[in-house]
XYZ file of C-alpha atoms in Angstrom:
401
model
C -0.066 0.135 0.079
C 1.083 3.857 -0.527
C 1.330 5.583 2.838
C 1.686 9.242 3.463
C 2.835 10.087 7.159
C 2.341 13.910 7.781
C 4.314 15.629 10.739
C 5.290 18.987 12.025
C 8.443 17.468 13.467
C 11.141 15.655 11.411
C 14.830 14.942 11.334
C 17.219 16.719 12.530
C 14.863 17.463 15.462
C 15.012 14.889 18.290
C 11.864 13.889 19.988
C 9.250 10.907 20.474
C 7.283 11.837 17.265
C 10.446 11.952 15.049
C 11.702 8.638 16.662
C 8.136 7.197 15.985
C 7.857 8.369 12.548
C 11.370 7.192 11.517
C 10.860 3.729 12.819
C 7.532 3.216 11.068
C 8.639 4.262 7.850
C 11.836 2.048 7.950
C 9.575 -0.824 9.025
C 6.615 -0.439 6.490
C 9.365 0.036 3.748
C 10.840 -3.417 4.646
C 7.126 -4.968 4.586
C 6.824 -3.927 0.981
C 4.796 -0.559 1.428
C 5.591 2.767 -0.308
C 5.933 5.374 2.374
C 6.309 9.198 1.988
C 6.844 11.988 4.551
C 4.920 15.407 4.276
C 6.652 17.853 6.858
C 8.056 21.425 7.238
C 11.050 22.580 5.581
C 13.480 24.743 8.035
C 13.165 27.478 5.650
C 10.230 29.083 3.300
C 11.492 26.864 0.494
C 9.314 23.904 -0.488
C 10.978 20.989 -2.006
C 11.016 17.176 -2.265
C 14.178 14.859 -1.460
C 14.343 11.138 -1.014
C 10.617 10.630 -0.511
C 10.402 13.360 1.894
C 8.102 16.504 0.980
C 9.213 19.703 2.564
C 6.682 22.360 2.880
C 7.801 25.901 3.135
C 7.545 27.400 6.827
C 8.308 30.395 9.218
C 9.480 30.460 12.714
C 6.669 30.003 15.324
C 8.665 29.865 18.255
C 6.211 31.951 19.996
C 3.963 29.340 20.452
C 6.386 26.623 21.608
C 10.418 26.558 21.058
C 11.426 25.362 17.597
C 7.845 25.328 16.412
C 7.130 26.176 12.585
C 4.185 26.978 10.673
C 3.881 26.347 7.108
C 3.253 28.483 4.134
C 1.605 27.694 0.628
C 3.424 24.313 -0.300
C 2.944 25.275 -4.060
C 0.667 23.803 -6.520
C 3.096 21.515 -7.943
C 4.178 19.790 -4.925
C 0.471 19.353 -3.802
C -0.425 17.834 -7.236
C 2.594 15.646 -7.102
C 1.189 14.063 -3.875
C -2.507 13.676 -5.286
C -0.935 11.754 -8.312
C 0.954 9.570 -6.677
C -2.543 8.498 -5.136
C -1.810 7.615 -1.197
C -4.078 4.549 -0.069
C -4.210 6.261 3.342
C -2.864 9.312 5.225
C -1.344 9.040 8.689
C -1.160 12.344 10.589
C 1.298 12.735 13.495
C 0.657 16.548 14.422
C -2.312 18.676 15.141
C -0.997 22.025 13.754
C 0.277 22.775 10.007
C 0.554 19.285 8.307
C -2.971 18.248 10.072
C -4.692 20.464 7.661
C -2.640 19.472 4.636
C -3.322 15.778 5.502
C -7.292 16.568 5.734
C -7.375 18.192 2.375
C -5.098 15.411 0.647
C -7.531 12.531 2.248
C -10.637 14.352 1.118
C -9.452 14.765 -2.355
C -8.183 11.413 -2.651
C -11.278 10.156 -0.897
C -8.823 7.780 1.469
C -9.095 7.230 4.974
C -7.323 9.649 7.567
C -5.734 8.272 10.712
C -4.178 10.525 13.476
C -1.808 9.583 16.383
C -2.227 11.750 19.335
C 1.258 11.999 20.516
C 1.008 15.142 22.860
C -0.761 16.104 26.509
C -1.317 19.523 25.570
C -2.487 20.306 28.748
C 0.799 20.007 30.225
C 2.298 22.656 27.478
C -0.493 25.278 27.871
C 1.748 27.527 29.760
C 3.790 28.392 26.598
C 0.619 30.391 25.225
C -1.870 30.483 28.015
C -1.382 32.163 31.526
C -4.864 30.482 32.651
C -4.540 26.780 33.063
C -8.603 26.120 32.869
C -8.725 28.210 29.954
C -5.766 26.331 28.057
C -7.407 23.118 29.263
C -10.699 23.818 27.781
C -9.158 25.066 24.660
C -7.271 21.706 24.331
C -10.284 19.709 24.766
C -12.568 21.744 22.340
C -9.514 21.626 19.429
C -9.023 17.724 20.263
C -12.760 17.025 19.630
C -12.542 19.247 16.402
C -9.641 17.060 15.099
C -11.655 13.826 16.063
C -14.623 15.074 13.921
C -12.253 15.252 10.780
C -10.381 11.787 11.174
C -11.578 8.193 10.778
C -9.684 6.832 13.487
C -7.267 8.158 16.317
C -4.158 6.126 17.592
C -3.129 6.501 21.283
C 0.331 5.443 22.129
C -0.856 4.502 25.803
C -4.055 3.733 27.825
C -3.301 6.904 29.602
C -4.038 8.751 26.318
C -6.827 6.725 25.233
C -8.589 7.527 28.583
C -7.634 11.127 28.157
C -9.310 11.254 24.675
C -12.410 9.481 25.952
C -12.676 12.105 28.771
C -12.534 14.904 26.184
C -15.466 13.149 24.465
C -13.970 12.550 21.191
C -15.942 11.676 18.057
C -14.096 8.592 16.508
C -12.689 5.173 17.342
C -9.536 4.998 19.262
C -6.826 2.310 19.012
C -4.003 1.913 21.615
C -0.670 1.180 19.732
C 2.427 1.980 21.513
C 5.278 3.295 19.366
C 8.162 1.178 18.607
C 12.135 1.401 18.832
C 15.025 -0.386 17.409
C 15.756 -2.880 20.086
C 18.812 -3.985 18.007
C 20.575 -0.592 19.386
C 20.968 -2.220 22.713
C 22.684 -5.557 22.379
C 24.845 -6.849 25.087
C 28.254 -5.927 23.556
C 26.991 -2.349 22.950
C 26.213 -1.976 26.646
C 29.424 -3.325 27.842
C 31.411 -1.246 25.543
C 29.530 1.857 25.913
C 29.410 1.701 29.838
C 33.012 1.897 30.012
C 33.712 4.396 27.419
C 31.020 7.209 28.646
C 32.227 6.521 32.303
C 35.639 7.323 31.384
C 34.808 10.316 29.577
C 32.786 11.820 32.512
C 35.146 10.731 34.797
C 32.852 8.489 36.939
C 34.119 5.399 39.189
C 32.970 2.217 38.602
C 31.118 1.971 41.765
C 29.389 5.292 41.322
C 25.731 4.876 41.403
C 24.543 6.829 38.279
C 20.929 8.271 38.093
C 20.519 8.772 34.370
C 17.866 11.249 32.621
C 17.555 11.247 28.859
C 15.276 13.679 27.020
C 14.529 17.160 25.968
C 15.137 19.777 28.807
C 11.769 21.591 28.928
C 9.735 22.864 31.926
C 6.898 20.440 31.678
C 9.607 17.617 32.222
C 10.191 18.469 35.901
C 13.657 17.717 35.716
C 14.015 20.533 38.938
C 12.702 17.671 41.054
C 15.606 15.275 40.078
C 18.000 17.900 41.215
C 16.225 18.586 44.392
C 16.436 14.861 45.484
C 20.057 14.839 44.017
C 20.886 17.426 46.963
C 19.806 14.133 49.488
C 21.707 11.426 47.749
C 24.970 12.929 46.438
C 26.656 12.390 49.671
C 25.952 8.442 49.191
C 28.041 8.319 45.994
C 25.404 9.014 43.655
C 25.552 11.045 40.710
C 22.882 12.537 38.158
C 23.512 12.524 34.502
C 21.254 14.613 32.460
C 21.714 13.745 28.683
C 19.811 16.176 26.286
C 19.548 19.884 25.278
C 16.434 22.243 25.229
C 15.283 25.792 26.369
C 15.426 24.988 29.865
C 19.189 23.660 29.903
C 20.553 26.732 31.206
C 17.875 27.460 34.203
C 18.764 23.989 35.317
C 22.370 24.707 35.515
C 21.654 27.444 37.660
C 19.132 25.483 39.682
C 22.023 23.187 40.349
C 24.171 25.664 41.646
C 21.817 26.995 43.988
C 21.157 23.630 45.339
C 24.807 22.620 45.565
C 24.861 19.873 43.535
C 27.127 20.833 40.464
C 29.693 18.448 41.502
C 27.567 15.492 41.331
C 25.402 16.709 38.250
C 26.396 15.835 34.823
C 24.991 18.099 31.882
C 25.975 16.580 28.721
C 23.978 18.973 26.471
C 22.576 18.023 23.199
C 23.662 14.421 21.996
C 23.483 13.336 18.312
C 20.817 10.728 17.771
C 23.157 8.159 16.746
C 25.054 8.455 20.012
C 22.104 8.738 22.408
C 21.918 4.619 22.741
C 25.313 4.371 23.885
C 24.595 6.676 26.872
C 22.079 4.441 28.536
C 24.580 1.674 29.623
C 26.417 4.486 31.576
C 23.537 4.532 33.962
C 22.382 2.184 36.672
C 18.871 3.335 36.977
C 16.845 5.590 34.635
C 14.962 8.198 36.283
C 12.137 10.796 35.478
C 9.845 13.101 37.398
C 7.886 14.009 34.319
C 4.101 13.318 33.931
C 3.762 14.972 30.621
C 4.704 11.936 28.635
C 2.057 10.085 26.310
C 4.099 6.993 26.335
C 7.672 8.058 26.941
C 9.888 6.455 24.273
C 12.775 7.184 26.479
C 11.425 4.599 29.105
C 11.273 2.117 26.434
C 14.917 2.511 25.522
C 16.024 2.513 29.018
C 14.299 -0.966 29.495
C 15.810 -2.071 26.111
C 19.204 -1.060 27.283
C 18.827 -3.218 30.576
C 18.007 -0.220 32.927
C 15.594 -0.642 35.583
C 13.245 2.571 35.860
C 12.689 4.849 38.772
C 10.211 6.947 37.772
C 7.186 9.449 38.884
C 4.073 7.589 39.053
C 2.066 7.951 35.821
C -0.385 6.092 34.131
C 1.529 5.810 30.954
C 3.810 3.561 33.112
C 0.745 1.267 34.532
C 1.399 -1.719 32.303
C 5.090 -1.275 31.855
C 6.589 -1.060 35.413
C 6.563 -4.123 37.604
C 7.548 -3.206 40.990
C 11.072 -4.572 42.199
C 11.258 -6.323 38.946
C 12.016 -3.850 36.172
C 11.947 -0.636 38.494
C 9.830 1.587 40.744
C 7.232 4.336 40.564
C 7.406 6.897 43.134
C 4.718 9.473 44.322
C 6.652 11.305 47.196
C 10.369 12.048 47.775
C 10.205 9.740 50.681
C 9.296 6.963 48.147
C 12.112 7.943 45.761
C 14.562 7.692 48.585
C 13.359 4.688 49.679
C 13.331 2.889 46.231
C 16.821 3.967 45.669
C 18.128 2.538 48.716
C 16.544 -0.565 48.022
C 18.428 -0.684 44.594
C 21.634 -0.003 46.557
C 21.097 -2.898 49.029
C 20.625 -5.322 46.424
C 23.454 -8.056 45.465
C 25.052 -7.968 42.245
C 23.224 -10.877 41.017
C 19.951 -9.100 42.070
C 20.890 -6.080 40.089
C 21.622 -8.712 37.179
C 18.304 -10.235 37.431
C 16.505 -6.642 37.237
C 18.599 -5.504 34.266
C 17.626 -8.655 32.361
C 13.941 -8.578 33.180
C 14.087 -4.821 32.185
C 15.507 -5.919 28.779
C 12.846 -8.530 28.480
C 9.983 -6.266 29.163
C 11.006 -3.853 26.439
C 9.763 -6.396 23.801
C 6.384 -4.695 23.821
C 8.164 -1.910 22.170
C 9.528 -3.531 19.314
C 9.346 -1.574 16.385
C 8.363 -4.724 14.067
C 5.589 -5.392 16.509
C 4.503 -1.364 15.967
C 4.470 -1.540 12.316
C 2.337 -4.714 12.117
C -0.117 -3.162 14.419
C -0.160 -0.206 12.201
C -0.506 -2.073 8.844
C -3.473 -4.036 10.301
C -5.222 -0.622 11.146
C -4.485 0.617 7.808
C -5.735 -2.301 5.905
C -8.754 -2.181 8.324
C -9.401 1.353 7.431
C -8.890 1.250 3.621
C -11.668 -1.742 3.724
C -13.998 0.301 5.774
C -13.588 3.370 3.547
C -13.892 1.209 0.399
C -17.189 -0.291 1.744
C -18.523 3.271 2.738
C -18.005 4.304 -1.065
C -19.552 1.170 -2.134
C -22.726 1.801 0.052
C -22.654 5.412 -1.026
C -22.322 4.534 -4.771
C -25.125 1.965 -4.477
C -27.626 4.543 -2.685
C -26.782 7.058 -5.538
C -27.734 4.283 -8.089
C -30.739 3.698 -6.417
C -31.974 7.295 -6.499
C -31.066 7.419 -10.121
C -33.423 4.415 -10.810
C -36.183 5.800 -8.705
C -35.850 9.099 -10.107
């Protein structure tokens, strides 16, 4: 089948949407499907390159750091998509490219499915000083989008519940986004652990709490810095891998808390290198509750890192207490769970790491693509049946007339 994936975010940006799109495209192509990406150019120029169609765009950082808004894609580019005649459109974002996705689906008379990647309630501070107003607007706009698509995809049961609470008007399927598990083989883990620890001058015996992700206010990384103040004396270090608009604020916070010597900020790391940082840690930590699924959680598990994360519904079917990690609600619980890990014997550590790796299998990109392939086929068949039913009615009216 021919699949058009539309997304406001694409390489070289680094986030969960980009990871999901790239893995999905790669796996669908390996299954013999033809896949094109429609995304935003980093300039006002529109062009196509290696199956990726870039629409000219302008900076919209006033909405969200790094965001862009499309300008007219150009008649030639648009007609090229229509003539390619995709079988289905899969939208990944709710802004610029969504409206193009809808227009293309309508003209080609094909299904439009949409993945809801973002808990926008946690991001309203970027454009609204009033939380309730922001939440109401998010609910209204989400319902509007649901009226324009044939089906929505939730990366987790957390998002499925959220969408149903919003009162959306279309079917919802829960399909976790997939990752490339092959990046986290045992040899990579051993080599990377030693290399990264040497690079940042960390002792083999040091307990390293690892955070990987974009540094933004909604990620609540300050909480990890505050907890680090309580544990740094026990030989524990916090490694924060990633960049973002909140990096300098966090550096200042670390200095204020007196944890500069026990916190490592790596800054932005290239996508090709991120996988090699996971083995340097002993536990993966996160204080965020804004994740839809949390692909970094899946990556950490695949690398054999147990999780120590703030309790969140997206982890409900992922974290098994004292088997592949813990979820905490308070500082007291965080400290207790960390102490529990430190008091375990080496063979218990190995057991938890092994189980963490096993539990990542549900996030395989092959499994992800297989589930999406089935959904696409079902939607195409339903749209075809709908067209045939409409055609039959039209013929009936003609005969009666």
